[in-house]
Short mmCIF file of C-alpha atoms (C1' of nucleotides) in Angstrom, two decimals:
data_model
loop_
_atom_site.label_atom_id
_atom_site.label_comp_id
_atom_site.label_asym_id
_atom_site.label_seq_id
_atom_site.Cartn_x
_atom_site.Cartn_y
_atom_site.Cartn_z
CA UNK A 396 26.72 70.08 27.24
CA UNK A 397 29.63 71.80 25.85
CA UNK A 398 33.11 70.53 27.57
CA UNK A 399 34.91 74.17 28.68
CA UNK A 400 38.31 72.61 26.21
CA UNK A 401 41.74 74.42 26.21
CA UNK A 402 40.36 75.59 22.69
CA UNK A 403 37.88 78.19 24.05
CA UNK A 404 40.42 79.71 26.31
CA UNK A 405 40.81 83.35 25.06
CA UNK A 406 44.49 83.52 24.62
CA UNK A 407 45.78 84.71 21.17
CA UNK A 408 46.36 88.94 20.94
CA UNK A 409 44.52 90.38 17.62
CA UNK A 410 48.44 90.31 16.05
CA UNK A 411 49.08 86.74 17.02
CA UNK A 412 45.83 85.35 15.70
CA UNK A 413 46.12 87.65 12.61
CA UNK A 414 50.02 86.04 12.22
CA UNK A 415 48.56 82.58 12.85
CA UNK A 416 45.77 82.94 10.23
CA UNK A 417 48.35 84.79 7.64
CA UNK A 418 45.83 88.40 7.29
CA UNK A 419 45.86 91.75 8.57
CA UNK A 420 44.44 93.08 12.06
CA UNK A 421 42.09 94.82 10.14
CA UNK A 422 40.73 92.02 8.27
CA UNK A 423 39.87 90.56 11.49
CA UNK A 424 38.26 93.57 13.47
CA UNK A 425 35.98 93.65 9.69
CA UNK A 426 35.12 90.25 10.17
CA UNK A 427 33.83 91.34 13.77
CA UNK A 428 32.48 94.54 12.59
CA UNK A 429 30.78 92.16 9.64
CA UNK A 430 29.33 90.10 12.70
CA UNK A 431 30.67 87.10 11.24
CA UNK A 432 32.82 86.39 14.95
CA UNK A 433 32.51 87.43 18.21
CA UNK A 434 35.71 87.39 19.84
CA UNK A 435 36.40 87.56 23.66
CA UNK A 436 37.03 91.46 24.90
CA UNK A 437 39.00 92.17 27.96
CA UNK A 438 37.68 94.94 30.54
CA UNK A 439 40.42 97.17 28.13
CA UNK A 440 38.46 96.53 25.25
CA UNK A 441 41.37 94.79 23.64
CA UNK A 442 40.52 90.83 21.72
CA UNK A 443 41.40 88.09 22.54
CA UNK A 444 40.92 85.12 20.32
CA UNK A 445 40.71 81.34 21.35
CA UNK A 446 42.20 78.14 18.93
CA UNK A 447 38.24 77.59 18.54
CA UNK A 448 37.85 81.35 17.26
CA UNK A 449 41.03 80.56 14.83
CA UNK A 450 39.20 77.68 13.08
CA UNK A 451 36.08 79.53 13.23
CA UNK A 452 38.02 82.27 11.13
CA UNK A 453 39.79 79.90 8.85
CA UNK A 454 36.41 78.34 7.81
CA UNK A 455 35.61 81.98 7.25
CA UNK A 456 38.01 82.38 4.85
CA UNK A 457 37.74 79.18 2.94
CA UNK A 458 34.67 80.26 2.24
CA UNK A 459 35.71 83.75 0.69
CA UNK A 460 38.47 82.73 -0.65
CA UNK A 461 37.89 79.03 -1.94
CA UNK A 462 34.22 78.96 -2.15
CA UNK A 463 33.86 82.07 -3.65
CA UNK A 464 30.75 82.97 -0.97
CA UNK A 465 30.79 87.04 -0.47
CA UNK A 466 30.71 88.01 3.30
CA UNK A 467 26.86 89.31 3.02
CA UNK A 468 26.17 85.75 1.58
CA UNK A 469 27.71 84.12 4.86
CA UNK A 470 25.94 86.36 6.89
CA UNK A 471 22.37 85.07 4.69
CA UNK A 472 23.49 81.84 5.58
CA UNK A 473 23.73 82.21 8.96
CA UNK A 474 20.62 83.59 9.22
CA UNK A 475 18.87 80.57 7.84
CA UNK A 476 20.04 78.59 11.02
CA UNK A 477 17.04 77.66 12.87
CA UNK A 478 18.79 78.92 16.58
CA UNK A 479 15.12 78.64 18.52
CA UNK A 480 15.28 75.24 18.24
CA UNK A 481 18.72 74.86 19.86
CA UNK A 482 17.64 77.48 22.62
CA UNK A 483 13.95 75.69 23.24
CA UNK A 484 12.32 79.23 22.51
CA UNK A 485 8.56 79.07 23.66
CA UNK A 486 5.73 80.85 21.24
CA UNK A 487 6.22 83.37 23.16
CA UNK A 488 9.83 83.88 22.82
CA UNK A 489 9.98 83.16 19.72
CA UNK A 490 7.23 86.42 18.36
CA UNK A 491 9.46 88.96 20.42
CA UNK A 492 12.47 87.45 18.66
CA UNK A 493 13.57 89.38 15.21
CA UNK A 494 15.98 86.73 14.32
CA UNK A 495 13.03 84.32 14.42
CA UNK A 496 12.11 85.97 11.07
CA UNK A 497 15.13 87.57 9.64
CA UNK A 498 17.13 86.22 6.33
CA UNK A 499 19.86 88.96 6.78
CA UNK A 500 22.07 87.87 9.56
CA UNK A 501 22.91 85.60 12.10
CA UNK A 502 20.87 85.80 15.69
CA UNK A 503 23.56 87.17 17.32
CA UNK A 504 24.17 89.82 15.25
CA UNK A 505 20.02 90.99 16.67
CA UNK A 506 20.71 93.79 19.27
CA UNK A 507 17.60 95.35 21.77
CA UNK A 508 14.91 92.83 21.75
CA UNK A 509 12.81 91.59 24.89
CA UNK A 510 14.01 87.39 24.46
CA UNK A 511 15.74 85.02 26.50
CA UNK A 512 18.92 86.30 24.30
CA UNK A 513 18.95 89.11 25.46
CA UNK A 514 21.13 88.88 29.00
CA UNK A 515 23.00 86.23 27.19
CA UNK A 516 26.50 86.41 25.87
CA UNK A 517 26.36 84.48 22.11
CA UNK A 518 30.20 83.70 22.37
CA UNK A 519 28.95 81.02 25.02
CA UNK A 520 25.93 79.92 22.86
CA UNK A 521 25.81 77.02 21.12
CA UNK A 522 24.26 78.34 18.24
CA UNK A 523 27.36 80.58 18.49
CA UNK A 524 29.75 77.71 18.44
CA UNK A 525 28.31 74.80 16.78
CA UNK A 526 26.76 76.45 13.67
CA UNK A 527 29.16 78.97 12.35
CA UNK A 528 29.28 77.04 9.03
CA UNK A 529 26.95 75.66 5.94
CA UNK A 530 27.60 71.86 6.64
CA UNK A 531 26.82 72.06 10.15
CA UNK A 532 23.54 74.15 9.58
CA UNK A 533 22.07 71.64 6.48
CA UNK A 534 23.16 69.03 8.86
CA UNK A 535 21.01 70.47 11.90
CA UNK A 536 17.83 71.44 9.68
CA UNK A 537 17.85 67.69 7.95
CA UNK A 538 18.17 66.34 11.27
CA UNK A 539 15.37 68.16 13.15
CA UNK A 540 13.39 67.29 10.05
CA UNK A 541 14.04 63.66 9.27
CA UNK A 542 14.40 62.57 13.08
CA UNK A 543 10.06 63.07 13.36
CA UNK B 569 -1.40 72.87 -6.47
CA UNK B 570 0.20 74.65 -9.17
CA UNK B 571 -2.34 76.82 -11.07
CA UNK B 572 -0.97 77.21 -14.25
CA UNK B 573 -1.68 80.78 -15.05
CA UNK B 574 -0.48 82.61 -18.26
CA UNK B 575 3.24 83.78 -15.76
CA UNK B 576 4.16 80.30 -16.23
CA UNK B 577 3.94 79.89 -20.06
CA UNK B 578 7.75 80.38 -21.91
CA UNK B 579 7.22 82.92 -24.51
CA UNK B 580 10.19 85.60 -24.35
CA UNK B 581 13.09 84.56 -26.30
CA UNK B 582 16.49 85.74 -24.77
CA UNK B 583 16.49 88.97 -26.06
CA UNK B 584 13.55 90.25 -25.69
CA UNK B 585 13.91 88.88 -21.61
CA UNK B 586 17.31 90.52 -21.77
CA UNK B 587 15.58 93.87 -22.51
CA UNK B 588 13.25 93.40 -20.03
CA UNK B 589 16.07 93.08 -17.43
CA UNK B 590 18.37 95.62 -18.61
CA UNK B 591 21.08 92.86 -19.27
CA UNK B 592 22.72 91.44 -21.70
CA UNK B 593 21.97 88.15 -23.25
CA UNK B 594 25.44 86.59 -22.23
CA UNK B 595 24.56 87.27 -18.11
CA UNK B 596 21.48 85.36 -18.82
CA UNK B 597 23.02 82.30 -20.46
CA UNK B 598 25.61 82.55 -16.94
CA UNK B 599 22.97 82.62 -14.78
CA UNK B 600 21.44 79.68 -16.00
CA UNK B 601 25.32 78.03 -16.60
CA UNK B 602 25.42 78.46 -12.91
CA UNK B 603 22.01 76.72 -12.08
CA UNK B 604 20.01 79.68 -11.03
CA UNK B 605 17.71 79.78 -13.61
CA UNK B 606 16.16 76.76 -15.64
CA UNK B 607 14.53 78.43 -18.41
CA UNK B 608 12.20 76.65 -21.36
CA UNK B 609 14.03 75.13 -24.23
CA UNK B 610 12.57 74.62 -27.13
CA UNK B 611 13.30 71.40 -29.65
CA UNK B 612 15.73 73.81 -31.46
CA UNK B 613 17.60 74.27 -28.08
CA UNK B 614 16.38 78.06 -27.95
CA UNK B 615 15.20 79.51 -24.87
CA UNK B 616 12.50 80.97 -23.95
CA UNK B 617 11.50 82.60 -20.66
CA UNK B 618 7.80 83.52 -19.01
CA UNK B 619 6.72 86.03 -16.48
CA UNK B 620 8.29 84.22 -13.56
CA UNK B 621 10.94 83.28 -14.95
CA UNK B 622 11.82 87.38 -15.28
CA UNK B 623 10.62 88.23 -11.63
CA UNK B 624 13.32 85.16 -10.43
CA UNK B 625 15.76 86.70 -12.01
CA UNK B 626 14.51 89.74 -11.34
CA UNK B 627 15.15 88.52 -7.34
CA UNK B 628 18.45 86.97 -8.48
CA UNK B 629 19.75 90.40 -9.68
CA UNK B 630 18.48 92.16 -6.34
CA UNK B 631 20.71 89.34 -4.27
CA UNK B 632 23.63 90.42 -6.53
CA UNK B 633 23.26 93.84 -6.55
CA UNK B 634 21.50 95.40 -3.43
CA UNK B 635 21.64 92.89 -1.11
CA UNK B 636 25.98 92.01 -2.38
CA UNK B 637 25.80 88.24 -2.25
CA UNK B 638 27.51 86.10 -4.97
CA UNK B 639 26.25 83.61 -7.46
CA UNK B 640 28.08 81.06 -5.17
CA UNK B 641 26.83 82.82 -2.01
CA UNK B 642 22.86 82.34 -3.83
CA UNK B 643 23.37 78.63 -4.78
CA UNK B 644 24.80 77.45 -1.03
CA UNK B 645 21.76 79.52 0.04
CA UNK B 646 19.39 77.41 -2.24
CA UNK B 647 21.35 74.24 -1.06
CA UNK B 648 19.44 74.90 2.27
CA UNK B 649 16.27 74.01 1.22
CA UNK B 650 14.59 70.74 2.35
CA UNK B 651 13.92 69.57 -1.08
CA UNK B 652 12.65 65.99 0.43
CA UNK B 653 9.97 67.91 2.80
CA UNK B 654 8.26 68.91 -0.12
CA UNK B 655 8.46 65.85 -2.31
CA UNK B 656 7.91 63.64 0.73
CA UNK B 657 10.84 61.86 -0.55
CA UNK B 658 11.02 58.00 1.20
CA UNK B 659 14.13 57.07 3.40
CA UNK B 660 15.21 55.51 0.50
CA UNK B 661 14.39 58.23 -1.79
CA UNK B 662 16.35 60.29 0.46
CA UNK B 663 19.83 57.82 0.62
CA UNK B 664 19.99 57.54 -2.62
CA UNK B 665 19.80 61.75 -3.35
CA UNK B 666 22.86 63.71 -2.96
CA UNK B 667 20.77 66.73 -2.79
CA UNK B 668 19.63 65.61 0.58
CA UNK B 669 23.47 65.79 1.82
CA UNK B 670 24.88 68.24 -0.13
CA UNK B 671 25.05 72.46 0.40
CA UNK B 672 27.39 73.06 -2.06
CA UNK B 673 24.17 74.29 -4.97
CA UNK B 674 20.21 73.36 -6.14
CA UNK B 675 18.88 69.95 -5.64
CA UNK B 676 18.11 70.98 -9.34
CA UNK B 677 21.37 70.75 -10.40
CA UNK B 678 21.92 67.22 -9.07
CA UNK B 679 22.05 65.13 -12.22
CA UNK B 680 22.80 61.30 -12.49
CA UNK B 681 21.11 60.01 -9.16
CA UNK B 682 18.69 57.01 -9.25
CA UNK B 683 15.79 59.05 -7.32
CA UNK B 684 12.13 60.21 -7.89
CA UNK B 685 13.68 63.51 -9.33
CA UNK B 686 15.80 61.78 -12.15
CA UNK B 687 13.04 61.61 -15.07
CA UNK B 688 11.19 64.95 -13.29
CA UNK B 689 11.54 68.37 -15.39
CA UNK B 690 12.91 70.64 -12.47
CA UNK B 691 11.18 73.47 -14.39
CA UNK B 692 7.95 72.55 -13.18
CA UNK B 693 8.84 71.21 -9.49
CA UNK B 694 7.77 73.27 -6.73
CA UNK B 695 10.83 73.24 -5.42
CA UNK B 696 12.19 74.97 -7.92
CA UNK B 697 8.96 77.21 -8.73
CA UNK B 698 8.16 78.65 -4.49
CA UNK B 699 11.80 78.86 -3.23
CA UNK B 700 13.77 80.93 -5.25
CA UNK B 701 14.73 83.23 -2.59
CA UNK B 702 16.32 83.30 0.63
CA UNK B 703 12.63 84.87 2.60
CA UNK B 704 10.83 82.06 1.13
CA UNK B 705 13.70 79.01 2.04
CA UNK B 706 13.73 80.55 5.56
CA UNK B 707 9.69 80.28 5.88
CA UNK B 708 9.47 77.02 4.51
CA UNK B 709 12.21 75.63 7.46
CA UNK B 710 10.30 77.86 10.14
CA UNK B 711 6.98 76.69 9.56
CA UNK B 712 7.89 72.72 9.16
CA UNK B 713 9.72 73.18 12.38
CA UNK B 714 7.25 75.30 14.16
CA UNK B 715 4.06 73.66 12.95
CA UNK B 716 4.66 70.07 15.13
"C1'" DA C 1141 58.28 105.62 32.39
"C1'" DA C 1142 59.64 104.04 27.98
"C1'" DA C 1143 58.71 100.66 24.41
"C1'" DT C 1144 55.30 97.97 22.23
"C1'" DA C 1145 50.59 96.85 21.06
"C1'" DT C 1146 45.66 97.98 20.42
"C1'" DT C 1147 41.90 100.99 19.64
"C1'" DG C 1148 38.56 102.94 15.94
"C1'" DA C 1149 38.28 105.48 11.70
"C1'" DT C 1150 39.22 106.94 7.05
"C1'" DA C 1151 41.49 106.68 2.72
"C1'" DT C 1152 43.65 103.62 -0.67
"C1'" DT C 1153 44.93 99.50 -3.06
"C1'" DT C 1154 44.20 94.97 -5.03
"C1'" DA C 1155 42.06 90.95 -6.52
"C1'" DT C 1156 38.38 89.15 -8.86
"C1'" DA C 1157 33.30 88.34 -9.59
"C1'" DA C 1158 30.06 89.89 -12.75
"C1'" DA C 1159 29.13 91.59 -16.94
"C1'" DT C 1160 30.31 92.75 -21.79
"C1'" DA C 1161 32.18 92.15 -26.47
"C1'" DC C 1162 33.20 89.31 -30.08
"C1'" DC C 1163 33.15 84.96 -32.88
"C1'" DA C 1164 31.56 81.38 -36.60
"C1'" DA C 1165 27.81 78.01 -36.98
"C1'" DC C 1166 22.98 77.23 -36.78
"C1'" DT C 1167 17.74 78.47 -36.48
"C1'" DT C 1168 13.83 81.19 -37.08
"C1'" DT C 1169 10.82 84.28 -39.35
"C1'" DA C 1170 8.69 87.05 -42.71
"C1'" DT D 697 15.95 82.82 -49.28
"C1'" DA D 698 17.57 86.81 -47.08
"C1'" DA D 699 17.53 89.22 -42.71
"C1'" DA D 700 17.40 88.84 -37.93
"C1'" DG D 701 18.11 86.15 -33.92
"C1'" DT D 702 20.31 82.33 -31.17
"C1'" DT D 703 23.81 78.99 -30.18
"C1'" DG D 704 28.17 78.00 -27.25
"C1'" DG D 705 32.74 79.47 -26.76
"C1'" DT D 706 36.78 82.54 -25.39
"C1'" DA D 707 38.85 86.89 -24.42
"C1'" DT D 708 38.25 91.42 -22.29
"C1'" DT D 709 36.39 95.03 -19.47
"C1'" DT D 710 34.35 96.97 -15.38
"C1'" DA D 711 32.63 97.43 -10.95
"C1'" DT D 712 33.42 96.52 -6.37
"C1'" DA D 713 34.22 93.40 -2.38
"C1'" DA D 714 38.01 92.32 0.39
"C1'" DA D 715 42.11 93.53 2.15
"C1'" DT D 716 45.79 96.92 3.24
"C1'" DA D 717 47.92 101.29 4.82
"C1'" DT D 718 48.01 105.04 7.75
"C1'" DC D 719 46.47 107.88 11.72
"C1'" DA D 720 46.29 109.95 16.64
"C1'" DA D 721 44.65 108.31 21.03
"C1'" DT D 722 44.71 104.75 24.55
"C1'" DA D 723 46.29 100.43 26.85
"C1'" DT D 724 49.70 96.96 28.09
"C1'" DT D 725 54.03 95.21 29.31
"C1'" DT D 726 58.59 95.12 31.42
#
DNA sequence: AAATATTGATATTTATAAATACCAACTTTA
DNA sequence: TAAAGTTGGTATTTATAAATATCAATATTT
């Protein structure tokens, strides 16, 4: 499904993806704190970021800075991003699953419940990957919609 | 469908809705600049608002203030709704609307395309009237989804 | 083992979105 | 028909989100 690229490689230090992406170190660790990105951590606890995670964050931006879109309205948008029906969640899944319901955040910003989620590690999800922006999310619910 | 009820019918002119709010009259006139609002016009071009059209804004201002998203944060947010689900817009219907593409703002702020919409007064759509918030966008993509 | 980088946390600055104030022309109402 | 209210416009203020600066403690690199 997703082709393991050169571009998901952890390999950029929190200063060299903060010099590539022209911010601060602490701008970065908000956006994480925010939930916004979920960078790769070594066994250290330091980040590492990927040339997928760079785009990610520039998309981020554009959206602060050009689109005018405050980070708590991001994070609503995330959250309208139907993720059970990338994942396949059954009924049952799905009613032990907060981020079924939420408007607040993106799923894998949901900590503690009893899903399928729950052993996983989002950085690897599609969900995760694909739909980290508004385009690709109106694109995904007009698809699943129109496509029946 | 709609039950028009006495909420629906326009009879607070700016000011006295600006009272009710605890705003000024200007914020009112930039909220519906923006495309948030759509509020009842009269031949003289003076506004006037009804019951729901206070508790919208009512939501708008809780967006803004408690929950921190921006005007341009609430409009991508209403760009998420599948407008065409509840008009049962045609394929053709739908090619021809650049609300159907678009997450940029409202489908009621769309002007100029040939569709079923073009002669329609937004005010009284359902679209406009049911999914003025993000709870209510999210339920109405969960339960089109999840009901098939 | 010394030099350089990262960690989380708080305190401060800056940029700007959101709201207000003001304006002359027009409309309503009493 | 006079007083009060509304219109759209620009210019200004204010509140605060977003970003920066600084810190001692810990980790990495050479």
């Amino acid at each position: 499904m997703l082709n393991e690229s050169s571009n998901d490689k952890p390999v950029y230090p929190i200063r060299t993806a903060a010099k590539l992406l022209n911010i601060s170190v602490h701008t970065l660790r908000m956006y994480e704190k925010e939930d916004l990105i979920l960078p790769f951590k070594k066994s250290s606890n330091h980040r590492l970021y990927s040339r997928n995670d760079i785009d990610r964050i520039n998309c981020i931006r554009s959206a602060i800075n050009d689109s005018k879109i405050s980070i708590n309205g991001i994070k609503t948008i995330y959250a309208m991003m139907p993720c059970w029906e990338v994942l396949n969640c059954s009924k049952e899944d799905r009613s032990k699953c907060s981020a079924f319901l939420r408007h607040s955040g993106p799923c894998w910003a949901v900590k503690g419940d009893d899903t399928i989620c729950a052993t996983k590690d989002c950085r690897n999800c599609l969900v995760y990957q694909e739909y980290g922006e508004c385009g690709s999310i109106k694109n995904f619910i007009r698809n699943k919609l129109t496509s029946l």
